[in-house]
CSV table of C-alpha atoms and ligand atoms in Angstrom, one decimal:
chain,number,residue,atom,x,y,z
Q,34,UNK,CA,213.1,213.9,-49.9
Q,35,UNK,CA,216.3,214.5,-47.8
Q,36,UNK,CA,219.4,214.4,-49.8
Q,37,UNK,CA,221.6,213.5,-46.4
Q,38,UNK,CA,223.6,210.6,-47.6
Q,39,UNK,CA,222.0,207.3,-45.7
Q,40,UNK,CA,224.0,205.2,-43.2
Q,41,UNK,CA,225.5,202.1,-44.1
Q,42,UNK,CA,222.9,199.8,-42.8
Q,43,UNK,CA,220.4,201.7,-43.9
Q,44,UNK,CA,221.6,201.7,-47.9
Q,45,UNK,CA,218.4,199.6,-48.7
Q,46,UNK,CA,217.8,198.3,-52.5
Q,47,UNK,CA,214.6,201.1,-52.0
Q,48,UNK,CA,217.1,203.6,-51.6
Q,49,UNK,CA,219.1,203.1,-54.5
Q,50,UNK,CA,215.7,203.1,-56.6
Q,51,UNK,CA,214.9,205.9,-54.6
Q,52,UNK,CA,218.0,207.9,-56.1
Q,53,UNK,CA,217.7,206.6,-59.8
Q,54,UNK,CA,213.7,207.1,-59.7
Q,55,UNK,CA,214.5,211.0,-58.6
Q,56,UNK,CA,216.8,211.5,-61.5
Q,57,UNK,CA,214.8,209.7,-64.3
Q,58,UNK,CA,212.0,211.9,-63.4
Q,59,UNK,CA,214.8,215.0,-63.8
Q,60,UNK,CA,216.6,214.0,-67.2
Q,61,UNK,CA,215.1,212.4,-70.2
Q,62,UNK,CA,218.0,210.7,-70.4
Q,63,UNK,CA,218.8,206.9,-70.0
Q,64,UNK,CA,222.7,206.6,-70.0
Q,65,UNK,CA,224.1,202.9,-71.2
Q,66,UNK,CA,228.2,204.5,-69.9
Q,67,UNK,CA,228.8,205.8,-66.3
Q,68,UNK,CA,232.3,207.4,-66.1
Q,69,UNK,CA,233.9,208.2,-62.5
Q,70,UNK,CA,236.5,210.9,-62.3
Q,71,UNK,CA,239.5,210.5,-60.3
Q,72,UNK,CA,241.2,213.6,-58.4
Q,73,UNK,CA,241.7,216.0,-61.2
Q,74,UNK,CA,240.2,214.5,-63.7
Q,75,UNK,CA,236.7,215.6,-63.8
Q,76,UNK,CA,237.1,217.6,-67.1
Q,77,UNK,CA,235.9,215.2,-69.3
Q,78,UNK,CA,232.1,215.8,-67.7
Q,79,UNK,CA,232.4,219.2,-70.0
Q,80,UNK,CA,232.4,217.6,-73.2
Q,81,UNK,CA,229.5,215.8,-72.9
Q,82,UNK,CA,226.5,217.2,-75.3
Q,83,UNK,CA,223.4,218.5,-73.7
Q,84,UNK,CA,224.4,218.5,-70.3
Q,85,UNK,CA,221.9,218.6,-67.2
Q,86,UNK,CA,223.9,218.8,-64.0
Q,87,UNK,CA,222.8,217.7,-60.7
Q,88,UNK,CA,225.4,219.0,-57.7
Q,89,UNK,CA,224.9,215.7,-55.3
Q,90,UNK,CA,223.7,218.4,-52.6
Q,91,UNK,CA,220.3,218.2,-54.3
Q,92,UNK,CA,220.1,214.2,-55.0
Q,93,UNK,CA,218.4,212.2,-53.0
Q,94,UNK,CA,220.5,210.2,-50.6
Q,95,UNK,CA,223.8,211.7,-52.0
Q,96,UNK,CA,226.8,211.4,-50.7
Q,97,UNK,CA,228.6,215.0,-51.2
Q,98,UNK,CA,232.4,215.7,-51.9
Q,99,UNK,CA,235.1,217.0,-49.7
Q,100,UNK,CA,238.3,216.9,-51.4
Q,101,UNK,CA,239.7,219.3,-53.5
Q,102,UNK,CA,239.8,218.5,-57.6
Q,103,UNK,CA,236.8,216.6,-56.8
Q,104,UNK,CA,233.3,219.1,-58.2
Q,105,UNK,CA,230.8,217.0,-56.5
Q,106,UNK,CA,228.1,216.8,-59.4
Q,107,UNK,CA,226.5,214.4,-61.6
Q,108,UNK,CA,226.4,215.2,-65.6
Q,109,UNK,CA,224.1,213.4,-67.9
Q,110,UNK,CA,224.8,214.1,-71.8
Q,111,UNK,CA,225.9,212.9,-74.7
Q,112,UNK,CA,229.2,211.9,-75.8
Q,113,UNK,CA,230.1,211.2,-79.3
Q,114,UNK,CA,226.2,209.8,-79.5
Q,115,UNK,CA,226.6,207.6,-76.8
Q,116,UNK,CA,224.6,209.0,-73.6
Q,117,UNK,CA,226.6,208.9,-70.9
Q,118,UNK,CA,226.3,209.9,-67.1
Q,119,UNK,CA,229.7,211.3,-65.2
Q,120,UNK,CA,230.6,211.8,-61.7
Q,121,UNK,CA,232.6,214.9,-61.2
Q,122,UNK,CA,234.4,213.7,-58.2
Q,123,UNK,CA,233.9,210.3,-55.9
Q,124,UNK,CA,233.3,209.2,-52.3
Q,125,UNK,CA,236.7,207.5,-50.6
Q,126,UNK,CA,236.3,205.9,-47.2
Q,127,UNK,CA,238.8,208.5,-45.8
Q,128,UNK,CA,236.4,211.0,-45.9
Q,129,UNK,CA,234.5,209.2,-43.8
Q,130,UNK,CA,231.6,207.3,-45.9
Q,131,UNK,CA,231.6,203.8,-45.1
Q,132,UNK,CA,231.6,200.9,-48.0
Q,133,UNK,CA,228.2,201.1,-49.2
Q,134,UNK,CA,228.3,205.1,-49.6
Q,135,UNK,CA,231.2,205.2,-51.5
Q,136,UNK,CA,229.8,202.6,-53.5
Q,137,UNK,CA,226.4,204.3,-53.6
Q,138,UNK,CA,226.2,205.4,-57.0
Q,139,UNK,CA,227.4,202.5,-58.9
Q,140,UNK,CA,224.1,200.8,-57.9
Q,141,UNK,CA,222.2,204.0,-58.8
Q,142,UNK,CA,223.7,203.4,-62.2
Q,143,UNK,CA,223.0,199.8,-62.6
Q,144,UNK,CA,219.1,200.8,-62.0
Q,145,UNK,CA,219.8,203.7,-64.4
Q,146,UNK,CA,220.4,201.1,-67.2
Q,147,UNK,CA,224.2,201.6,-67.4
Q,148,UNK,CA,226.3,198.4,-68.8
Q,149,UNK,CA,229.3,200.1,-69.0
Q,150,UNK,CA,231.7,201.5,-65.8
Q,151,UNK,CA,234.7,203.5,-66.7
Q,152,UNK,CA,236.8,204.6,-63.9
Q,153,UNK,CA,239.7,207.1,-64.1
Q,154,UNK,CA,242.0,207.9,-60.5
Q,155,UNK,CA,245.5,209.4,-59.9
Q,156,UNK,CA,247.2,207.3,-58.2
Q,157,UNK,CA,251.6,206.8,-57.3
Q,158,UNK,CA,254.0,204.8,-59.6
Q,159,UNK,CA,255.4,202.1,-57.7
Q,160,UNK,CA,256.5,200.0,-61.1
Q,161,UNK,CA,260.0,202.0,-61.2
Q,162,UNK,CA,260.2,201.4,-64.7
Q,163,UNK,CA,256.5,203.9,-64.7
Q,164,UNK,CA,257.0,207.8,-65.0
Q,165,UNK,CA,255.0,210.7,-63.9
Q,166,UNK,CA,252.4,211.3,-66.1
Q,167,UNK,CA,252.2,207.8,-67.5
Q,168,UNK,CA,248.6,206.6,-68.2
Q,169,UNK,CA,247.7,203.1,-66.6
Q,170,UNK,CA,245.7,200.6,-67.7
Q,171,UNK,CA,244.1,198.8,-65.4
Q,172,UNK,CA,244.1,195.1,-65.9
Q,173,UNK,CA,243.9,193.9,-61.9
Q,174,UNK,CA,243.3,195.5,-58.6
Q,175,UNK,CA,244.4,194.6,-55.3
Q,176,UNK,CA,241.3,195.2,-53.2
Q,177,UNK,CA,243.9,195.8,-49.9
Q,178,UNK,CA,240.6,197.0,-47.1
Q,179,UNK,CA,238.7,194.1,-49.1
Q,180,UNK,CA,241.4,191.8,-48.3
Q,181,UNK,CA,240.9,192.3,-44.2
Q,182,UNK,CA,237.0,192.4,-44.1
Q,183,UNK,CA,236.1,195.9,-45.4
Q,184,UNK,CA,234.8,194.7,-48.8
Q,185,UNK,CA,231.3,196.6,-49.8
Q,186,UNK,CA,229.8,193.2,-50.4
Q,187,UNK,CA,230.5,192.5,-46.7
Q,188,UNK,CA,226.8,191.6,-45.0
Q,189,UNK,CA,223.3,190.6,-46.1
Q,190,UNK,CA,223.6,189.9,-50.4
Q,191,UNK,CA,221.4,191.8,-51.9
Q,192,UNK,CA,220.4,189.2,-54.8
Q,193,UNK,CA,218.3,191.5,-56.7
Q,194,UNK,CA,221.6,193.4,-58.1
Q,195,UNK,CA,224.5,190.4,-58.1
Q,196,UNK,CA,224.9,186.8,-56.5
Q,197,UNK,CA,226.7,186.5,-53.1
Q,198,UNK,CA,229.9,184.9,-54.3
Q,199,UNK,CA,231.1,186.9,-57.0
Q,200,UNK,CA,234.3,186.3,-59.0
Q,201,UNK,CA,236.7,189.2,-59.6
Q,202,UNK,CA,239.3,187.3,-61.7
Q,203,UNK,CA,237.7,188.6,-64.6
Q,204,UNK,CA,236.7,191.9,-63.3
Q,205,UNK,CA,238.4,194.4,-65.7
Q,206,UNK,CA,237.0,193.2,-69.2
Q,207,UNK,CA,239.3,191.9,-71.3
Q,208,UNK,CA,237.4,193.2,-74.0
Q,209,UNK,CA,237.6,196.9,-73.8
Q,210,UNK,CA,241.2,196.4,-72.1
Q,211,UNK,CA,242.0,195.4,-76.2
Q,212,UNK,CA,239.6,198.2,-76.9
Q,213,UNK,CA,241.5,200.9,-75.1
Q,214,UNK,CA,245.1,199.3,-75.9
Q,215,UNK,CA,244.0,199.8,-80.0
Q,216,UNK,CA,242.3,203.6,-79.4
Q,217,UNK,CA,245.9,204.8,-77.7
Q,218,UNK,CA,248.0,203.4,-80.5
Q,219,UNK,CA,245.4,205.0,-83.0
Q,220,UNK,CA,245.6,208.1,-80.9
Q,221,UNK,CA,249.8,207.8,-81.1
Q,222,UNK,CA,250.4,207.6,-77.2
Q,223,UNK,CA,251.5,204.1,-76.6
Q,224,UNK,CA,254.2,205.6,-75.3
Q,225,UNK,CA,253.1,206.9,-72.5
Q,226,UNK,CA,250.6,203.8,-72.1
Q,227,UNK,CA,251.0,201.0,-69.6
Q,228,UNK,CA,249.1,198.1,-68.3
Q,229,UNK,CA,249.3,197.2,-64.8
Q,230,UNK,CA,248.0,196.5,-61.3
Q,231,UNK,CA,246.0,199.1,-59.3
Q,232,UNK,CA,246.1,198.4,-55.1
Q,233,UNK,CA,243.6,200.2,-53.4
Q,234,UNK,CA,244.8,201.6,-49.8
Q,235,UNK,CA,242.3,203.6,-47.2
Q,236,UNK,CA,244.5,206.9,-47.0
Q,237,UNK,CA,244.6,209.2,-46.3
Q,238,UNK,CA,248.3,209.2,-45.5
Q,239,UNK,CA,250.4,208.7,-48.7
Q,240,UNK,CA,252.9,205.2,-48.3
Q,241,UNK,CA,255.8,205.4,-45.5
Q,242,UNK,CA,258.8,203.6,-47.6
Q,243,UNK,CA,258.1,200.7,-46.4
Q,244,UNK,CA,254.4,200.4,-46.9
Q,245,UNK,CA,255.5,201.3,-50.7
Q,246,UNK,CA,257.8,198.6,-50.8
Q,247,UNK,CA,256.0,196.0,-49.6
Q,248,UNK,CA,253.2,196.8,-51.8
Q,249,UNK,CA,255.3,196.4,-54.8
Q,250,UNK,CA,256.1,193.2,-53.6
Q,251,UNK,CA,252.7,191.8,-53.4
Q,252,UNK,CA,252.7,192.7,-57.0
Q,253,UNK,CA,251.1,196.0,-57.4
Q,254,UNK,CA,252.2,199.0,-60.4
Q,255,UNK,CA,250.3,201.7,-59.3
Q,256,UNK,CA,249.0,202.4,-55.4
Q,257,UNK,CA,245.9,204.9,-55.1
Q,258,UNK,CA,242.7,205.6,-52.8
Q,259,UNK,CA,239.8,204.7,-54.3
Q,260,UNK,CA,238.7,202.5,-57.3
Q,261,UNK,CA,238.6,198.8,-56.5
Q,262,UNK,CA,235.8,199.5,-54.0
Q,263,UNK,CA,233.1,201.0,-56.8
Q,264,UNK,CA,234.9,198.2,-59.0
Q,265,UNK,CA,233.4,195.0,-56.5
Q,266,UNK,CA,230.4,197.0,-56.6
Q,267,UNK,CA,230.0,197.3,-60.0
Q,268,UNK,CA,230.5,193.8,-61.3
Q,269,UNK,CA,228.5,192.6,-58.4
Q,270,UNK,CA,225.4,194.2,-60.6
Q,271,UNK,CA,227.1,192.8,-63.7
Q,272,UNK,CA,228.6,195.8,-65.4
Q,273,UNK,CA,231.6,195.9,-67.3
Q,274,UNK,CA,234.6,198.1,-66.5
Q,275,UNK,CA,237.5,199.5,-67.3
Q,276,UNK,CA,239.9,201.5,-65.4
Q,277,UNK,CA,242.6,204.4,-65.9
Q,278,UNK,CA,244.9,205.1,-63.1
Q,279,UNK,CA,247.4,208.3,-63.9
Q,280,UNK,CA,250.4,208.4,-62.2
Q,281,UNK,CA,250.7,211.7,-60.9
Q,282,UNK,CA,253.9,210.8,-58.4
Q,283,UNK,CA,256.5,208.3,-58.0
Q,284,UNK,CA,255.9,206.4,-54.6
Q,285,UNK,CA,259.0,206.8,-52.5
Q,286,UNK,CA,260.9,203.5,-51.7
Q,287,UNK,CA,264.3,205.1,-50.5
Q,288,UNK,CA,264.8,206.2,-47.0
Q,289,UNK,CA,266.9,208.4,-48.2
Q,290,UNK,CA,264.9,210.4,-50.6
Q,291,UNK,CA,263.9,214.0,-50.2
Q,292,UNK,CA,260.8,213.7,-52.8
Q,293,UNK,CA,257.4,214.1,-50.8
Q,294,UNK,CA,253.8,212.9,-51.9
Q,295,UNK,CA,251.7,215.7,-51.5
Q,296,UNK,CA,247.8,216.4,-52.8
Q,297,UNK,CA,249.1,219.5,-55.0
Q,298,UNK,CA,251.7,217.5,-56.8
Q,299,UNK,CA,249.0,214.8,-58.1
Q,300,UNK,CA,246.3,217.6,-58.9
Q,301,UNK,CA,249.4,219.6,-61.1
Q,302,UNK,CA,250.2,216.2,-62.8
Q,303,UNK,CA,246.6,215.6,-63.8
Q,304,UNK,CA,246.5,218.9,-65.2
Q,305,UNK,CA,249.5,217.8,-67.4
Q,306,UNK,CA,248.1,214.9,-69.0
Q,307,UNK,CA,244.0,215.8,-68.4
Q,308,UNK,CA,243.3,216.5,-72.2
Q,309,UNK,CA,245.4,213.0,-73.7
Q,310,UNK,CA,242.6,211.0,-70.8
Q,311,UNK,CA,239.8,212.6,-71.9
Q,312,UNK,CA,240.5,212.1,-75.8
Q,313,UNK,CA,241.0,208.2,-75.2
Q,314,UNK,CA,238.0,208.0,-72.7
Q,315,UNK,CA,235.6,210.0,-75.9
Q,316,UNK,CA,237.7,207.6,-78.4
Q,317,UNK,CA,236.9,204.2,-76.3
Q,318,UNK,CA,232.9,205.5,-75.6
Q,319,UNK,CA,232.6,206.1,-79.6
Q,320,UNK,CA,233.6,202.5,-80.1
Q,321,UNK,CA,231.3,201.4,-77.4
Q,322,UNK,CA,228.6,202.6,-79.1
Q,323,UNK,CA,229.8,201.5,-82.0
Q,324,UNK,CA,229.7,197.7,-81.1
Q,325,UNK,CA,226.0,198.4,-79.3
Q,326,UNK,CA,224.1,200.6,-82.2
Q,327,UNK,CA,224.4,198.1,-84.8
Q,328,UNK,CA,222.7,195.8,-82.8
Q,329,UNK,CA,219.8,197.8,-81.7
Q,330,UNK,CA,219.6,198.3,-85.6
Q,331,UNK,CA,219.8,195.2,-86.6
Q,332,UNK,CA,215.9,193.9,-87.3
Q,333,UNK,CA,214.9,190.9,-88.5
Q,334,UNK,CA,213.9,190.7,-92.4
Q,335,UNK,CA,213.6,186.9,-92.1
Q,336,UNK,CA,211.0,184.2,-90.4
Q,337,UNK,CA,213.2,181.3,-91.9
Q,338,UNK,CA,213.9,178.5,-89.5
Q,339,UNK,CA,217.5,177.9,-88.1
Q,340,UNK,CA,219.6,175.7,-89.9
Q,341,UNK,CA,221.8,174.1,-87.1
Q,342,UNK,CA,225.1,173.8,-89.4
Q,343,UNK,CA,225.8,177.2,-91.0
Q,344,UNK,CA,229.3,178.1,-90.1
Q,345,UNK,CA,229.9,180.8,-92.6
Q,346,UNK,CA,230.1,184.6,-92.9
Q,347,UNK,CA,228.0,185.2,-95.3
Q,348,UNK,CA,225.4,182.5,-94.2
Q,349,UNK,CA,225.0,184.2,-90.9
Q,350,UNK,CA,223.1,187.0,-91.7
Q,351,UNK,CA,220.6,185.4,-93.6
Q,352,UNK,CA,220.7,183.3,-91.0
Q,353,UNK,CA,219.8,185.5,-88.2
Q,354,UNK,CA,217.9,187.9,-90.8
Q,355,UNK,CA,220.5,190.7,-89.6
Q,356,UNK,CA,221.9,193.3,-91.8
Q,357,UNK,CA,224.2,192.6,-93.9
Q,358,UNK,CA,226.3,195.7,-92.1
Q,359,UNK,CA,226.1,193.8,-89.1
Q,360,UNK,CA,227.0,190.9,-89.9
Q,361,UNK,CA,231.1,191.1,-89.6
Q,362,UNK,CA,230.1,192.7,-86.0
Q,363,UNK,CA,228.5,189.4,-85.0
Q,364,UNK,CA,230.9,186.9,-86.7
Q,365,UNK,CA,233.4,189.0,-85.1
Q,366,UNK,CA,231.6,188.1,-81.4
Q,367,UNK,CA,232.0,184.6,-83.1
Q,368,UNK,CA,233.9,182.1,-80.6
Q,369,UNK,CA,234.0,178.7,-82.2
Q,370,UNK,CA,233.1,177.4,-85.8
Q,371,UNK,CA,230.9,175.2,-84.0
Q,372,UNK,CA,227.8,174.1,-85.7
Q,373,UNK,CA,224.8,176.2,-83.8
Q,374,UNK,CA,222.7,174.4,-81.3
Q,375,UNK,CA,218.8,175.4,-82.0
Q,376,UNK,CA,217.1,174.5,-79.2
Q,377,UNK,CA,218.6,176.5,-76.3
Q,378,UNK,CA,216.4,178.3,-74.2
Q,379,UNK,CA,218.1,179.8,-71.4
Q,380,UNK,CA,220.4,182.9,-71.3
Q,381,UNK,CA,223.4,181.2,-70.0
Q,382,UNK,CA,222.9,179.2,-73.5
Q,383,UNK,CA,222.3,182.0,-75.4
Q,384,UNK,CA,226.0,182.3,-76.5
Q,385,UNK,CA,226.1,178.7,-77.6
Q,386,UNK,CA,222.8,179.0,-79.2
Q,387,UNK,CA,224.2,181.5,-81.5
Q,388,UNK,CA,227.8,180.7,-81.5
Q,389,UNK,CA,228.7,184.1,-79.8
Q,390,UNK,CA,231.5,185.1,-77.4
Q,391,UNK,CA,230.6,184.8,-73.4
Q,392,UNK,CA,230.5,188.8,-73.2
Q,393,UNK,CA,228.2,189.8,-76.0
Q,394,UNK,CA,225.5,187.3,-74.8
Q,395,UNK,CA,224.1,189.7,-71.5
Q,396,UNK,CA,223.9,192.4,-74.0
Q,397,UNK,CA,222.3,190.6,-76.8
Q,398,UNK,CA,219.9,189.2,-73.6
Q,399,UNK,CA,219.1,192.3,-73.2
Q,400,UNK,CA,218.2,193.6,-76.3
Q,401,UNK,CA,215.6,190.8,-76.4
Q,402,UNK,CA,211.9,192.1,-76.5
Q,403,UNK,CA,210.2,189.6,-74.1
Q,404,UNK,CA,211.0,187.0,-72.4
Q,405,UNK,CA,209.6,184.1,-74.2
Q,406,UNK,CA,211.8,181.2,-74.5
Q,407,UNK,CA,213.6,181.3,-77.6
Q,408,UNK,CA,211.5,179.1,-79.9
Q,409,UNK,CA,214.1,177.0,-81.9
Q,410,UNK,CA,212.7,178.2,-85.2
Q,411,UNK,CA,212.7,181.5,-84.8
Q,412,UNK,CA,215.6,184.0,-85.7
Q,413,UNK,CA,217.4,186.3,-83.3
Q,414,UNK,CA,215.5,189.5,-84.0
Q,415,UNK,CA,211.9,188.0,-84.5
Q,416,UNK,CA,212.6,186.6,-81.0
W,609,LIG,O1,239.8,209.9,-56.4
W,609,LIG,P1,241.2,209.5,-56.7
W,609,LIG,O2,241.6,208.1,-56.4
W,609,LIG,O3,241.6,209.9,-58.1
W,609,LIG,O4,242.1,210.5,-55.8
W,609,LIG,C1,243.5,210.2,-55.4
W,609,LIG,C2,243.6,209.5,-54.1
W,609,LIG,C3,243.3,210.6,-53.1
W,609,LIG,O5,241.9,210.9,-53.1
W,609,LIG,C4,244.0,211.7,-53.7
W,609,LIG,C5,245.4,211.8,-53.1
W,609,LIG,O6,246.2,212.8,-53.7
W,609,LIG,O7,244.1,211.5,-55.1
């Protein structure tokens, strides 16, 4: 098959599954993490565990890299037990690819099997209190070439990854936002931590003064070129992300200044702060697999039926015939103290059925083994 990256309108859900069938018959392994490397920051693809390495010359439909700091491969291994797939370097629309090839892999991915989406990206401070070499978290994106009609979602839905209409108030998950925030104090670097807003501009020309300012004002921290794109991509097909945008410049908002933005600067300033991103990101995936594993663990030791009105720790387990290790996990995923509803059905009811937080239920839906509608007597695992 040619590996000559496919026009726009000819991205068809075939050639996605074209892609991901190539590379699950190359690599044994079924990633649950996708990481994508920002300029610079592709070193944390070396620490995965039993690497196999693709250059995206030789995949399928693959887009290929032009800009410098950017390898242009995909590496599949393991990271602290967790398998994990990460792109050394990205597509940007600058380069040429439209929308739907930049995009390109994240769909790849979501056939793959991959729930999880970090993203990492250098991008310029424009939050003056920010300094170089700060470490963003990204908690909101201003999708700017979304915002006047080049959003990837733009033409016919494809409703076999993601509904038509898709909500991005929610896109960065809350969840491992806390996640992060608790593995950087644990790590000691809160200083150099923030939490902000990430706007997305075309490039490839770095702001005039007055572009930077008036993106400030419409309420961004940070101001990069890639990111929000794959991130409208990626919960379109339901994954969860999280983002890390490093500042490797100040943006310039005097006219007076004599500071210019410039390619070698932000690759220098990635080098700076490289290792500190790639201890978090291996920290954070740990944790991810910690929340998952016990869950895939977990079997069922009991047949009992539900009883609708146990609200206790220690009930639950016996309850759900868990183990007893996992049972803080789940009452953690707890939302209310509400009595449990037996006789739901449906995944959207799943989380009420058990009592469990909105985000834990797509995983737990996945993790089922058929597809039989829960039987209200039966326990989570023997279902
Ligand atoms: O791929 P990212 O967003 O990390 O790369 C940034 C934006 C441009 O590609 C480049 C500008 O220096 O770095």
């Amino acid at each position: 098959m040619e590996n000559s990256s496919p026009a726009s309108n000819r991205c068809s859900y075939e050639d996605y599954e074209a892609t991901a069938d190539w590379l699950r018959s190359k690599t044994a392994q079924r990633p649950k993490v996708a990481i994508i490397c920002g300029s610079g920051l592709g070193g944390l693809a070396e620490l995965l565990h039993n690497k196999v390495v693709f250059p995206y010359k030789d995949i399928p439909l693959f887009p290929q890299t032009t800009v410098m700091g950017h390898q242009g491969q995909l590496v599949f291994g393991t990271l602290e037990g967790q398998q994990c797939v990460c792109m050394q370097g990205r597509f940007h629309t600058y380069e040429g690819y439209d929308l739907k090839q930049v995009t390109y892999p994240v769909r790849v991915f979501s056939l793959l099997g991959v729930k999880t989406l970090i993203l990492t990206n250098a991008s310029g401070g424009l939050n003056s209190s920010y300094k170089v070499g700060d470490i963003m978290l990204i908690k909101d994106q201003i999708n700017l070439p979304g915002l006047v009609g080049n959003n990837p979602l733009c033409g016919p839905n494809e409703d076999r990854f993601g509904e038509r209409f898709l909500c991005m108030s929610d896109a960065y998950d809350p969840d491992l936002i806390a996640l992060a925030q608790q593995t950087a104090e644990e790590q000691g670097i809160e200083e150099f931590m923030q939490k902000g807003v990430y706007c997305m501009v075309s490039g490839p020309t770095y702001e005039s003064v007055t572009e930077g300012r008036a993106l400030r004002t419409l309420g961004a921290d940070t101001v990069g070129m890639s990111t929000a794109l794959e991130v409208v991509v990626a919960r379109h097909c339901g994954l969860r992300v999280l983002g890390f945008s490093l500042i490797t410049n100040m943006v310039v908002t005097e006219y007076d200044s004599k500071q210019r933005a410039n390619h070698a600067e932000v690759l220098e300033t990635t080098r700076m702060r490289t290792q500190v991103l790639e201890g978090l990101v291996t920290k954070i995936v740990a944790k991810i697999r910690r929340e998952v594993v016990p869950l895939l663990w977990s079997s069922g030791k009991t047949s009992r039926p539900l009883s609708p009105n146990r609200t206790t720790q220690s009930d639950y387990g016996t309850h759900f015939g868990l183990r007893r290790d996992v049972v803080p996990l789940l009452w953690s995923y707890r939302k209310t103290s509400r009595p449990l509803a037996p006789n739901r059905t449906t995944q959207s009811d799943y989380g009420t059925h058990f009592g469990l937080r909105r985000d834990v239920v797509p995983l737990l839906w996945s993790y089922r083994k058929t597809s039989r509608p829960l039987a209200p007597n039966r326990t989570i695992q023997s279902d």
